[in-house]
Tab-separated table of C-alpha atoms in Angstrom:
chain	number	residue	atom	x	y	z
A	1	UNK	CA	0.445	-7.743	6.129
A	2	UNK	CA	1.866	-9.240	2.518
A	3	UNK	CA	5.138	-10.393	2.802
A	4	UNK	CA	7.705	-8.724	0.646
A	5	UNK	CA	8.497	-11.669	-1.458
A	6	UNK	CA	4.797	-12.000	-2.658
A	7	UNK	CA	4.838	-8.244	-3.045
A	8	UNK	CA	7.442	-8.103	-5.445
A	9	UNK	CA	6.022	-10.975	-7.822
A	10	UNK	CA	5.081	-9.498	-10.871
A	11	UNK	CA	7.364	-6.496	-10.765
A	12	UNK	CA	9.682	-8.120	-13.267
A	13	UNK	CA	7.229	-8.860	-15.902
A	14	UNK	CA	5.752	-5.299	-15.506
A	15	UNK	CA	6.196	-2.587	-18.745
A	16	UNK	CA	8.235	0.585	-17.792
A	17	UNK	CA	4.455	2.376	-18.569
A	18	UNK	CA	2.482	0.040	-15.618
A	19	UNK	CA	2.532	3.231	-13.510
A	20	UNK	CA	0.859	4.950	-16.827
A	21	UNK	CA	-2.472	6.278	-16.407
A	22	UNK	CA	-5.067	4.823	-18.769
A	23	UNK	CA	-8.348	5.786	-20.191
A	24	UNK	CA	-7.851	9.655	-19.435
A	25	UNK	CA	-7.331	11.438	-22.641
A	26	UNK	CA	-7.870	15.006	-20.846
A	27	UNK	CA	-7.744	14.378	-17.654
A	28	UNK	CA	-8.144	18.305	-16.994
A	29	UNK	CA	-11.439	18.223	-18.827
A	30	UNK	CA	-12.925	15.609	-16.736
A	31	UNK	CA	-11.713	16.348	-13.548
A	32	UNK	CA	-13.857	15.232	-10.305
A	33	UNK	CA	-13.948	16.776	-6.641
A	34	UNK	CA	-15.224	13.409	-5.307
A	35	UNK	CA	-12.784	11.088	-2.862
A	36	UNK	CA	-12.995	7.880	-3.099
A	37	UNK	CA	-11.097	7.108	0.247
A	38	UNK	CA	-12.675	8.912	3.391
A	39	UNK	CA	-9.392	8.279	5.285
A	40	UNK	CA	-7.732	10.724	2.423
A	41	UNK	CA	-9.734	13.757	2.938
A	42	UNK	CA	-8.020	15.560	5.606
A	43	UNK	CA	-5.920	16.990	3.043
A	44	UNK	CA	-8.033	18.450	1.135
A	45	UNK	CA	-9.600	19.642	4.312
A	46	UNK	CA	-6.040	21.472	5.022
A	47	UNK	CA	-6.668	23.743	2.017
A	48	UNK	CA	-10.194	24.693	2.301
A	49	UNK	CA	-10.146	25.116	6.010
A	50	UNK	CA	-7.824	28.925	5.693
A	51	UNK	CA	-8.113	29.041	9.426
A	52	UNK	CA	-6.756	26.349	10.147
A	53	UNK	CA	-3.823	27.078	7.610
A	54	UNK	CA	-3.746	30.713	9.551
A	55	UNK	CA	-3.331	29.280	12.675
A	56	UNK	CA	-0.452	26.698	11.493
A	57	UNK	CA	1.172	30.027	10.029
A	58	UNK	CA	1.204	31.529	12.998
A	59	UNK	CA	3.072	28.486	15.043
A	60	UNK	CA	5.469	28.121	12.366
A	61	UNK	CA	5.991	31.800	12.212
A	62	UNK	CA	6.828	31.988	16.109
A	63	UNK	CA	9.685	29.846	15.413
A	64	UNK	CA	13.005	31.117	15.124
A	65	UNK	CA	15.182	30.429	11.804
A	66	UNK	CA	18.577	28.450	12.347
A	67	UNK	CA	20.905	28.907	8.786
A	68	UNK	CA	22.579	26.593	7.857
A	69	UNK	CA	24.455	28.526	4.756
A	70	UNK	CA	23.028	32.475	4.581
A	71	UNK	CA	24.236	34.282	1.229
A	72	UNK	CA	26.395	37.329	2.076
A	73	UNK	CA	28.167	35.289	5.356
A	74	UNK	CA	31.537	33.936	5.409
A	75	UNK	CA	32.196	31.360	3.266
A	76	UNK	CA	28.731	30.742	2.142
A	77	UNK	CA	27.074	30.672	-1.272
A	78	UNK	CA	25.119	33.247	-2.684
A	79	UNK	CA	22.563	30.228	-3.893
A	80	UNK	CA	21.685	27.380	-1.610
A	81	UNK	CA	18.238	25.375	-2.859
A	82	UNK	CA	16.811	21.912	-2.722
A	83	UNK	CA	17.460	21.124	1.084
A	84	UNK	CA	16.643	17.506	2.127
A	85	UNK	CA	17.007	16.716	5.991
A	86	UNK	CA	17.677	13.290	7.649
A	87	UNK	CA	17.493	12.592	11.367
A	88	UNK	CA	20.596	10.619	12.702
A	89	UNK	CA	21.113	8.123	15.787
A	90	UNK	CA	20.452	9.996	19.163
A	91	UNK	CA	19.059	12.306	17.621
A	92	UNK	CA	21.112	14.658	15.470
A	93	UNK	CA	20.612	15.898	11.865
A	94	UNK	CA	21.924	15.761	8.661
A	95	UNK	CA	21.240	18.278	6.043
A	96	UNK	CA	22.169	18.754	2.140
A	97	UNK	CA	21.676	20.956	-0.637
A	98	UNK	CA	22.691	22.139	-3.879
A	99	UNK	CA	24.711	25.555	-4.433
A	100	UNK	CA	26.353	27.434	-6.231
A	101	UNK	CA	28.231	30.720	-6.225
A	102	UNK	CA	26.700	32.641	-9.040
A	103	UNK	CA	22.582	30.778	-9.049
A	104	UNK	CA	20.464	27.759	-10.555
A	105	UNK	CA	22.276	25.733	-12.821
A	106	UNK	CA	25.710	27.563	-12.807
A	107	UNK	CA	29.073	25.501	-13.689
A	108	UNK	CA	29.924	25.001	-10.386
A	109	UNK	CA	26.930	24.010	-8.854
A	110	UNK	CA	26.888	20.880	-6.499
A	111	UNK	CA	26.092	19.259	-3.358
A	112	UNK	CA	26.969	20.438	0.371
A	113	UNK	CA	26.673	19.061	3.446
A	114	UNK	CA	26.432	19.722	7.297
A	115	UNK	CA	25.380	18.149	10.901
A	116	UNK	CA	23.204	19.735	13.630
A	117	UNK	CA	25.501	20.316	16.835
A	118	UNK	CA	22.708	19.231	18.868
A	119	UNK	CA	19.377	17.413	18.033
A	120	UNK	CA	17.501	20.899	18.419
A	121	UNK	CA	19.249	22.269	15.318
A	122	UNK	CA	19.822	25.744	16.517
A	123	UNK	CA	23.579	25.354	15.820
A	124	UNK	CA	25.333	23.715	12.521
A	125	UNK	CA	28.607	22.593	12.060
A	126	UNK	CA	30.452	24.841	8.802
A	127	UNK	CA	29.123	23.409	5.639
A	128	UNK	CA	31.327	20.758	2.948
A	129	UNK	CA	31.503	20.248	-0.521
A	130	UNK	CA	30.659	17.188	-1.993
A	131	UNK	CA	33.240	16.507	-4.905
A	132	UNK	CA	35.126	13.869	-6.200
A	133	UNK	CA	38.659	15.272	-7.913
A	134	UNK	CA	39.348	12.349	-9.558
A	135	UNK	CA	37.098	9.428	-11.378
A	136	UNK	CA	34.270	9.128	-13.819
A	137	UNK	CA	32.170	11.444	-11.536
A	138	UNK	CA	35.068	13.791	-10.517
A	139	UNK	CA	33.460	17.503	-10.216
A	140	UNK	CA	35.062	19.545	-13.331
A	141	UNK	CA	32.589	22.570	-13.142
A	142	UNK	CA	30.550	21.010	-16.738
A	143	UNK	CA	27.749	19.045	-14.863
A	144	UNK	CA	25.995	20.455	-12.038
A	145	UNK	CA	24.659	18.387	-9.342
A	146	UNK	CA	20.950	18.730	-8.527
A	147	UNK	CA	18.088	18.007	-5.577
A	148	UNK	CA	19.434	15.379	-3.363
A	149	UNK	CA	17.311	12.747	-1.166
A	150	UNK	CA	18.913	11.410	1.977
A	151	UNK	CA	17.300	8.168	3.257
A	152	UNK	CA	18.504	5.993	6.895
A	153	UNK	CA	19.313	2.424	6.624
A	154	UNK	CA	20.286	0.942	9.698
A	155	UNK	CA	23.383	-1.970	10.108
A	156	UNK	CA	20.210	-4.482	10.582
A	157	UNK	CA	17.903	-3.018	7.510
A	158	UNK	CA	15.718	-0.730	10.018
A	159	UNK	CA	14.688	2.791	8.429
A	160	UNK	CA	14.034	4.204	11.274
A	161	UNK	CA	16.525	5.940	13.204
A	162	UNK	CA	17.496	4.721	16.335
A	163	UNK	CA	17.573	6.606	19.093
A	164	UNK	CA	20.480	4.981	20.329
A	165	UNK	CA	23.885	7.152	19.852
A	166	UNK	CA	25.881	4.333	19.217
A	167	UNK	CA	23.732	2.646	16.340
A	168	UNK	CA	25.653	1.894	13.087
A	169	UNK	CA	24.632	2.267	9.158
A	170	UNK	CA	24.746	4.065	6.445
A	171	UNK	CA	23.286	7.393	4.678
A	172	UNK	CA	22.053	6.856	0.979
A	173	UNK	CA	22.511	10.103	-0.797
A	174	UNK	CA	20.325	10.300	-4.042
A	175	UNK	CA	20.819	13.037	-6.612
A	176	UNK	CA	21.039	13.847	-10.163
A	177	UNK	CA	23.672	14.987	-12.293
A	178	UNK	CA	23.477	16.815	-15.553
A	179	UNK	CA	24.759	15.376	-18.491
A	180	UNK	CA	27.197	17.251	-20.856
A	181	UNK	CA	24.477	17.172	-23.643
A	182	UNK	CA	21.805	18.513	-21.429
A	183	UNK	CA	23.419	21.067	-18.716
A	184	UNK	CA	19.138	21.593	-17.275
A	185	UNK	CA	17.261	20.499	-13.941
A	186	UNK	CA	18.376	16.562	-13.616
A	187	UNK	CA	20.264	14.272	-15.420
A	188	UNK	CA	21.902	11.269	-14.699
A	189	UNK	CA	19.911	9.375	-10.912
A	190	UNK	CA	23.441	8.641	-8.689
A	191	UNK	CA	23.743	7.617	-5.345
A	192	UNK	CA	26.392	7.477	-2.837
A	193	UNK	CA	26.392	6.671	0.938
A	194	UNK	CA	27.835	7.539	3.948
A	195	UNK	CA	28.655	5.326	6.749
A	196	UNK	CA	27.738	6.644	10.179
A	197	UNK	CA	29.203	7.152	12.893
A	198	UNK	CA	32.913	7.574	10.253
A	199	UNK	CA	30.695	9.828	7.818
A	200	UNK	CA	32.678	8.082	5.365
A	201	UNK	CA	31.441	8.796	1.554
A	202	UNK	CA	31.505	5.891	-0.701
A	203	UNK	CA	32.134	6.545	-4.922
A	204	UNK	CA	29.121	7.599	-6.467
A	205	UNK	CA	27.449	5.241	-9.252
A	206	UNK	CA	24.570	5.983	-11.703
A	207	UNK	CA	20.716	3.937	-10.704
A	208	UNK	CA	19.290	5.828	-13.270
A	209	UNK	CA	20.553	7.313	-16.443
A	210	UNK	CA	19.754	9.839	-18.715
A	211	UNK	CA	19.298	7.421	-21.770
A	212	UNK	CA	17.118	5.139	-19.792
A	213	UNK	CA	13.400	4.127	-21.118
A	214	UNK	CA	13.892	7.215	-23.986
A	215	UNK	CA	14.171	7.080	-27.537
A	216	UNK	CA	17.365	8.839	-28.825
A	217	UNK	CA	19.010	10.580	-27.406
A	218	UNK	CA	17.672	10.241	-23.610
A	219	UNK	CA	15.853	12.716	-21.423
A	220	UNK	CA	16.468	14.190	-18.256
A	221	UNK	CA	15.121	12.267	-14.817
A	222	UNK	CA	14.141	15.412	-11.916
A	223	UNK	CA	13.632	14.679	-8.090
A	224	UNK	CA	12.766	16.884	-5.239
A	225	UNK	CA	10.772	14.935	-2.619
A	226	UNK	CA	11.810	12.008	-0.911
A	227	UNK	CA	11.372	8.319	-1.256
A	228	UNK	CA	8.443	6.253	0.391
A	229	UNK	CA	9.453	3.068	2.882
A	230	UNK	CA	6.226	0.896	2.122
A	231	UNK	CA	4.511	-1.548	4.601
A	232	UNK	CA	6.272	-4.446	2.445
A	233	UNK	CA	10.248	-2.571	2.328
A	234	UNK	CA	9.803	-1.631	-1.192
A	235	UNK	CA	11.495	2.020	-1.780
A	236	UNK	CA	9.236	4.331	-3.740
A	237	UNK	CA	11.165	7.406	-5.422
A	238	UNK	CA	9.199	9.609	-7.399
A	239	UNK	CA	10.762	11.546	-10.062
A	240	UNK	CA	9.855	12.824	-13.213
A	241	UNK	CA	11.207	13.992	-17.076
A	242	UNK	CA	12.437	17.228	-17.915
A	243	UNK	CA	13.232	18.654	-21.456
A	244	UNK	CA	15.573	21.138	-20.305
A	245	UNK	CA	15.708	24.930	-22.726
A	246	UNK	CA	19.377	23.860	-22.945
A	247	UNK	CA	18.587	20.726	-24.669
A	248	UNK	CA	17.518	20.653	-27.964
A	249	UNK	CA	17.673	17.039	-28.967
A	250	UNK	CA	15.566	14.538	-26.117
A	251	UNK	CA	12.933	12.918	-25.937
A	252	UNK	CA	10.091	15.215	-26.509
A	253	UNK	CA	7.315	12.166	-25.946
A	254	UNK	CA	8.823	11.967	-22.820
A	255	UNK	CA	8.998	15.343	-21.429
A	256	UNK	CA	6.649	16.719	-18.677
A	257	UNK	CA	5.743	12.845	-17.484
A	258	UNK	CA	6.018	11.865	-13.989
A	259	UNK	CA	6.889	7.929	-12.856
A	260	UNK	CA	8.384	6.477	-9.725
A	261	UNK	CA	12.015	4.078	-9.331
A	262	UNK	CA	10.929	1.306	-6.839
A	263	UNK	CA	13.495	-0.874	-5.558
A	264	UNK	CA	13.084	-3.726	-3.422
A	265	UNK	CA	16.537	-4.253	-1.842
A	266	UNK	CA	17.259	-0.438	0.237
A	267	UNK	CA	18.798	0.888	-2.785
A	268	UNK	CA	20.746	-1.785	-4.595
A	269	UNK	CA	18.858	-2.247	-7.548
A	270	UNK	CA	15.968	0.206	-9.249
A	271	UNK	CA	12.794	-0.597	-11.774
A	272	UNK	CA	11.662	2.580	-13.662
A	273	UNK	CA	7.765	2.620	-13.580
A	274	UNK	CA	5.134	5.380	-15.267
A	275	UNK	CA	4.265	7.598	-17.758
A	276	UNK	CA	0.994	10.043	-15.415
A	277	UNK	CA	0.656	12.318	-18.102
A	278	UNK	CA	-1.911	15.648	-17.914
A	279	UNK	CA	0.161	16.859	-21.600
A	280	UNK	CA	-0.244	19.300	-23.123
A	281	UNK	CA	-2.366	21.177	-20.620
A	282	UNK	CA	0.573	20.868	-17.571
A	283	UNK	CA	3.902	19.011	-16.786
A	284	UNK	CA	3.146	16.918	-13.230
A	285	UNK	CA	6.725	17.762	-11.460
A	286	UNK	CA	7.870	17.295	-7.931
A	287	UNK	CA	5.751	14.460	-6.501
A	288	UNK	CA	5.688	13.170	-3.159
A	289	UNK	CA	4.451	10.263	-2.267
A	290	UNK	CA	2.781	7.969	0.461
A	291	UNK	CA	1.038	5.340	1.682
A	292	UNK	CA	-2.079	5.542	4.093
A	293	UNK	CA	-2.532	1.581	4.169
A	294	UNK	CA	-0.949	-1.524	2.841
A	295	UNK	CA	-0.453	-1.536	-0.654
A	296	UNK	CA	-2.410	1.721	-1.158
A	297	UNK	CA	-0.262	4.891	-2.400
A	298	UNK	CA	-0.983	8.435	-2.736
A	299	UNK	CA	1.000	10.873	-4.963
A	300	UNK	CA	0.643	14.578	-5.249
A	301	UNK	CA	1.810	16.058	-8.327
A	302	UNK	CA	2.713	19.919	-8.723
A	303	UNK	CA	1.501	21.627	-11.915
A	304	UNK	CA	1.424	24.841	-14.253
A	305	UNK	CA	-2.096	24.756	-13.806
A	306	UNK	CA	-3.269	26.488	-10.101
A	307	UNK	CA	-4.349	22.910	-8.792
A	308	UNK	CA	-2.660	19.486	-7.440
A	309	UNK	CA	-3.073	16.044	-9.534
A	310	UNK	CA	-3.912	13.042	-7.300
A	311	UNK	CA	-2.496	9.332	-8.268
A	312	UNK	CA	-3.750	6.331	-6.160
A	313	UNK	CA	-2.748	3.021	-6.778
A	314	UNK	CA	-3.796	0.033	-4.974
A	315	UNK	CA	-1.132	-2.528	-5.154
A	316	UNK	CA	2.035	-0.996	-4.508
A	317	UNK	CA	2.490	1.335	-7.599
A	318	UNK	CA	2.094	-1.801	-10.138
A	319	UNK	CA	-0.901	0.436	-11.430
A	320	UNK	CA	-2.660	3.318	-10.643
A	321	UNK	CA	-5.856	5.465	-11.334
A	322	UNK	CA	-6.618	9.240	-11.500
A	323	UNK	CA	-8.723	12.521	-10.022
A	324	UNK	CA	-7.988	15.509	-9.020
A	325	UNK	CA	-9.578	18.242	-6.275
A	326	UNK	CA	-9.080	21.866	-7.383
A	327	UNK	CA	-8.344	24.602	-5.085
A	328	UNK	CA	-6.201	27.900	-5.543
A	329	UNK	CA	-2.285	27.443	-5.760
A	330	UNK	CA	0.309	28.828	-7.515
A	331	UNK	CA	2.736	27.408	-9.890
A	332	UNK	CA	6.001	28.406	-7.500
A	333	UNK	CA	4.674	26.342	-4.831
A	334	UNK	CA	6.072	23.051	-3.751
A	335	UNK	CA	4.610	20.290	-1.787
A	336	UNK	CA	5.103	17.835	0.669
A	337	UNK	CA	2.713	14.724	1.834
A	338	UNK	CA	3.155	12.966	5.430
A	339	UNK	CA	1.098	9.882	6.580
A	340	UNK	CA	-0.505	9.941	9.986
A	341	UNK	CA	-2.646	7.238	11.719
A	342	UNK	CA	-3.463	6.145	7.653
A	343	UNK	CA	-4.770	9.840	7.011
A	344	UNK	CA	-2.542	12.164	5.366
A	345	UNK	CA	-2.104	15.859	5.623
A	346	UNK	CA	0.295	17.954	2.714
A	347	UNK	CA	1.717	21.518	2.998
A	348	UNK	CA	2.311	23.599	0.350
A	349	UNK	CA	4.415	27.292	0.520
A	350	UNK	CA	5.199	29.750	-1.792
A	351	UNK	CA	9.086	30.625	-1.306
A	352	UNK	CA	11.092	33.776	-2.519
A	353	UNK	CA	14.340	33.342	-5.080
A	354	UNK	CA	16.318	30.728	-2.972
A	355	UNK	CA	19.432	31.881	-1.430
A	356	UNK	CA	19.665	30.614	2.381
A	357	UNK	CA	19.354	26.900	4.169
């Protein structure tokens, strides 16, 4: 397996557009249902197979629901969307969200928080607000706070979570902030952690910014999936540009575009990287991403037009190349990719106006 030293040579030297696809001028046009990888095709397989998707529906439908925050309860929001859930040591969870009282994108959106009362999540502990009253980032109801990602590193480095009670580290928080120019989806990339077991927050700071890799003014970076922990310890975050109706003066070359922040420290420092374009045909939003071998990444990109775009790269995001399998979808689903046994299987659901966790 590549060490990461030898991994990360060449990273420096790379243009923010290595990610870029190249030689597809419309990629829609000249689409492909061929694989080029045998070990990806179970998920493809997941979508044409409907019943084995009816059978999966029916286990996950058996299940009983455990809120978190329901609209119309005590003290809950009437909005509650983007939930990201992290597993903690012996077992226990972690889950936050963005809300708001009045919907998407209101004033007082931001971030809340809450823990599992046992590791079987049936019961949650009452639900906390994430914001600062004082400071650069101090919450004053102008910039809403959008889709966070919550990511385990362990005192000794590990990413995955002990089952040990007693093990110490910290919780990266990763989120997005709107700008006062550009009050839309995204913003500003922040992080903040929280030490475990004190679940002490640390002052939020900006990886990311809107200005970054645009032209004038800047242009606003989206997440919604979470990151990738490669084979070599590089952190993959996929994320992508978003004009924003509220925005009238970005970076219009920019909008729609989908790229990845890699870092190769846990979270310290972060290298912008792509430009996957399918414009003007469809944005490619909400990616997630992962790797089914060494070096070799897979990202699924939602779109406007009733099929998933496939990315591969073969050395660790440095570059990448392009196809796509079409099947029937609709442009409200999300999606989500998870690596087993160097196969990989993705769900996608439609979900109603968001209002409970």
């Amino acid at each position: 397996m590549p060490t990461l030293s030898s991994d990360l040579q060449g990273f420096s030297s790379l243009s923010p557009t290595a990610f870029a696809l190249e030689g597809i001028e419309n990629p829609i046009e000249n689409q492909t249902d061929s694989t080029s990888n045998s070990t990806l095709s179970s998920f493809w397989d997941l979508f044409e197979d409907q019943k084995r998707m009816d059978k999966m529906a029916k286990v996950v439908g058996s299940r009983k629901a455990a809120f978190v925050s329901q609209a119309g309860t005590k003290d809950a929001l009437s909005y509650n969307h983007m939930a990201m859930v992290e597993v903690l040591p012996g077992g226990h969870m972690m889950t936050v969200w963005q809300g708001s009282v009045e919907g998407e994108g209101n004033k007082d959106q931001h971030l809340q928080y809450a823990f599992s009362v046992d590791p079987t999540g049936r019961e949650w502990t009452a639900a906390k607000s994430i914001k600062w009253t004082q400071g650069p980032d101090a919450f004053n109801g102008e910039t809403p706070r959008w889709s966070p990602v919550l990511q385990w590193v362990g005192e000794d480095g590990s990413t995955t979570v002990s089952h040990n009670a007693d093990a110490r580290g910290v919780v990266q928080l990763i989120y997005t902030q709107s700008t006062k120019q550009c009050r839309a989806p995204g913003g500003d990339i922040k992080m903040m952690t929280m030490s475990w077991p004190s679940k002490n927050w640390s002052m939020p700071y900006t990886i990311y910014s809107f200005e970054e890799e645009a032209k004038v003014p800047g242009i606003n970076k989206v997440l919604a999936n979470r990151l990738a922990v490669l084979s070599n310890g590089l952190f993959v975050l996929p994320y992508w540009r978003e004009k924003g109706r509220s925005c009238p003066n970005v970076d219009d070359e920019l909008a729609g575009k989908a790229g990845v922040l890699v870092s190769p420290d846990q979270g310290r420092t972060w290298k912008g990287f792509g430009e996957v374009s399918a414009m003007p045909k469809t944005w490619l939003i909400e990616q997630t991403v992962v790797e089914v071998d060494d070096g070799e990444l897979v990202m699924l990109c939602r779109t406007q037009a009733d099929f998933i775009y496939r990315v591969d790269s073969h050395d660790y995001g440095r570059t990448c190349t392009f196809f796509m399998k079409k099947f029937k979808k609709t442009e409200s689903e999300g999606i989500k990719a998870i690596a087993v046994d160097l196969s990989f299987d993705a769900v996608a659901n439609p979900s109603p106006p968001p209002q409970d966790i």
